[in-house]
Amino acid sequence: MRRPMPAILAALAALLAAPAAHAVETSVLECGSLFDSRSGRMLGPHAIVVRDGRVESVTAGTPAEAAVPGAERIDLSTLACMPGWTDLHVHLGSQSSPQSYSEGFRLDPVDHAFRAVGYAEKTLMAGFTSVRDLGGEVAPHLRDAINQGLVKGPRIFAAGKSIATTGGHADPTNGLNAMLSHLIGPPGPTEGVINSVEDARQAVRQRYKEGSDVIKITATGGVLSYARSGDAPQFTEDEIRSVVETARDYGYRVAAHAHGEEGMRRAVEAGVTSIEHGTHMSDDVMRLMRERGTWYVPTIHAGRFVAEKAREEGYFPEIVRPKAAAIGAKIQETAARAYRAGVPIAFGTDMGVGPHGDNAREFIYMVEAGMPAAEALQAATIHAATVLGVEDQGRVAPGMRADIIALGGDPLEDINAVMDVRFVMKDGTVFRSPEAR
Ligand SMILES: [Zn+2]
């Protein structure tokens, strides 16, 4: 015989059964203004009809003109609407802290995965409906959980394990003592470490097997790796070419982390899609990138963050500290030069270095570096979609994914408005609404 469920349990069951975010079939967004990511202009009031996760129509003027019987009306009439943003460089599986290095020995992958759930939600709530995760084994799994509606987060384009060379930035055994190194043995292409053109092919194919969406290489040393040089080239040009050619077979694009000039030049010559950080980018490399249409993703936020933390005693190991101080401080300056030189720039923060959820601050840093606010917003919308190679996001237009956000102010008038995200919709589902503030 079934016993009646106590009221409190019934209430709890109803609460648990409620979907985490509400999806309606059709909604009409009444926007006070709308950023056109194609022209870079802020337009007047618009009504956007969203049906089954896609934009159906975009109508200038009063919402009455877009009246749809039975649709849910969402009042954004005091807000500035725009396409959801894309951060092209995040690491959702981690976030730096003074404990990061020792945690490498103590945490299990599942610990990183639980943390990543929180980081993903923060990122989405900050207005980022898409990210490219450039390194970390958690991301392909997190992507699937988000797509299945189990976890709240942005759409993820995941690199999975970054590809490095022995001792290079992203060799997972850097900094181990001799006994552990001996026990584990030298990592190979399966672990994302290559030392020949054959290894390079195998490493890309392994990423395919693991479900990556994009390939990441570390063409030079890096700031946070437990190694001395942040600039030295760490791949031969042949090795990079082998990565790029194999990647092409699988429809993958390649993102190259690079601080030093020579490594950057080799990566651009070999045909990568984007250069990440680009700290010591010379005028020559800038010219080459302009000619080849190679994108630059500056990650100013990470530079400023590590330069600041380098001043704190004990935040970084001593081998990392001078690199953080020198490289970090330079990135914003390089972004300014690259913008003036006409290098195509797209938006990325390297979050996971800085705190997840603070991504939009990059816009403010880009404007400080001399980019007009409209171009900074284009870098995270229409240009980011181009870098990803996707055609159905980055704009609010019929047929596009309904990734729409709204801010409390007009960022073209005051860029600080990017920190005031009031509404977030991804694939037609509302994750943040103005009433819920
Ligand atoms: Zn990174």
mmCIF file of C-alpha atoms and ligand atoms in Angstrom, residues 89 91 134 216 277 350, ligand 1:
data_model
loop_
_atom_site.group_PDB
_atom_site.id
_atom_site.type_symbol
_atom_site.label_atom_id
_atom_site.label_comp_id
_atom_site.label_asym_id
_atom_site.label_seq_id
_atom_site.Cartn_x
_atom_site.Cartn_y
_atom_site.Cartn_z
ATOM 1 C CA HIS A 89 40.502 31.297 -24.911
ATOM 2 C CA HIS A 91 40.432 26.813 -19.449
ATOM 3 C CA LEU A 134 42.095 25.759 -25.238
ATOM 4 C CA LYS A 216 45.792 23.690 -29.535
ATOM 5 C CA HIS A 277 48.935 35.924 -26.405
ATOM 6 C CA ASP A 350 42.775 32.901 -20.993
HETATM 7 ZN ZN ZN B 1 45.660 29.487 -22.134
#
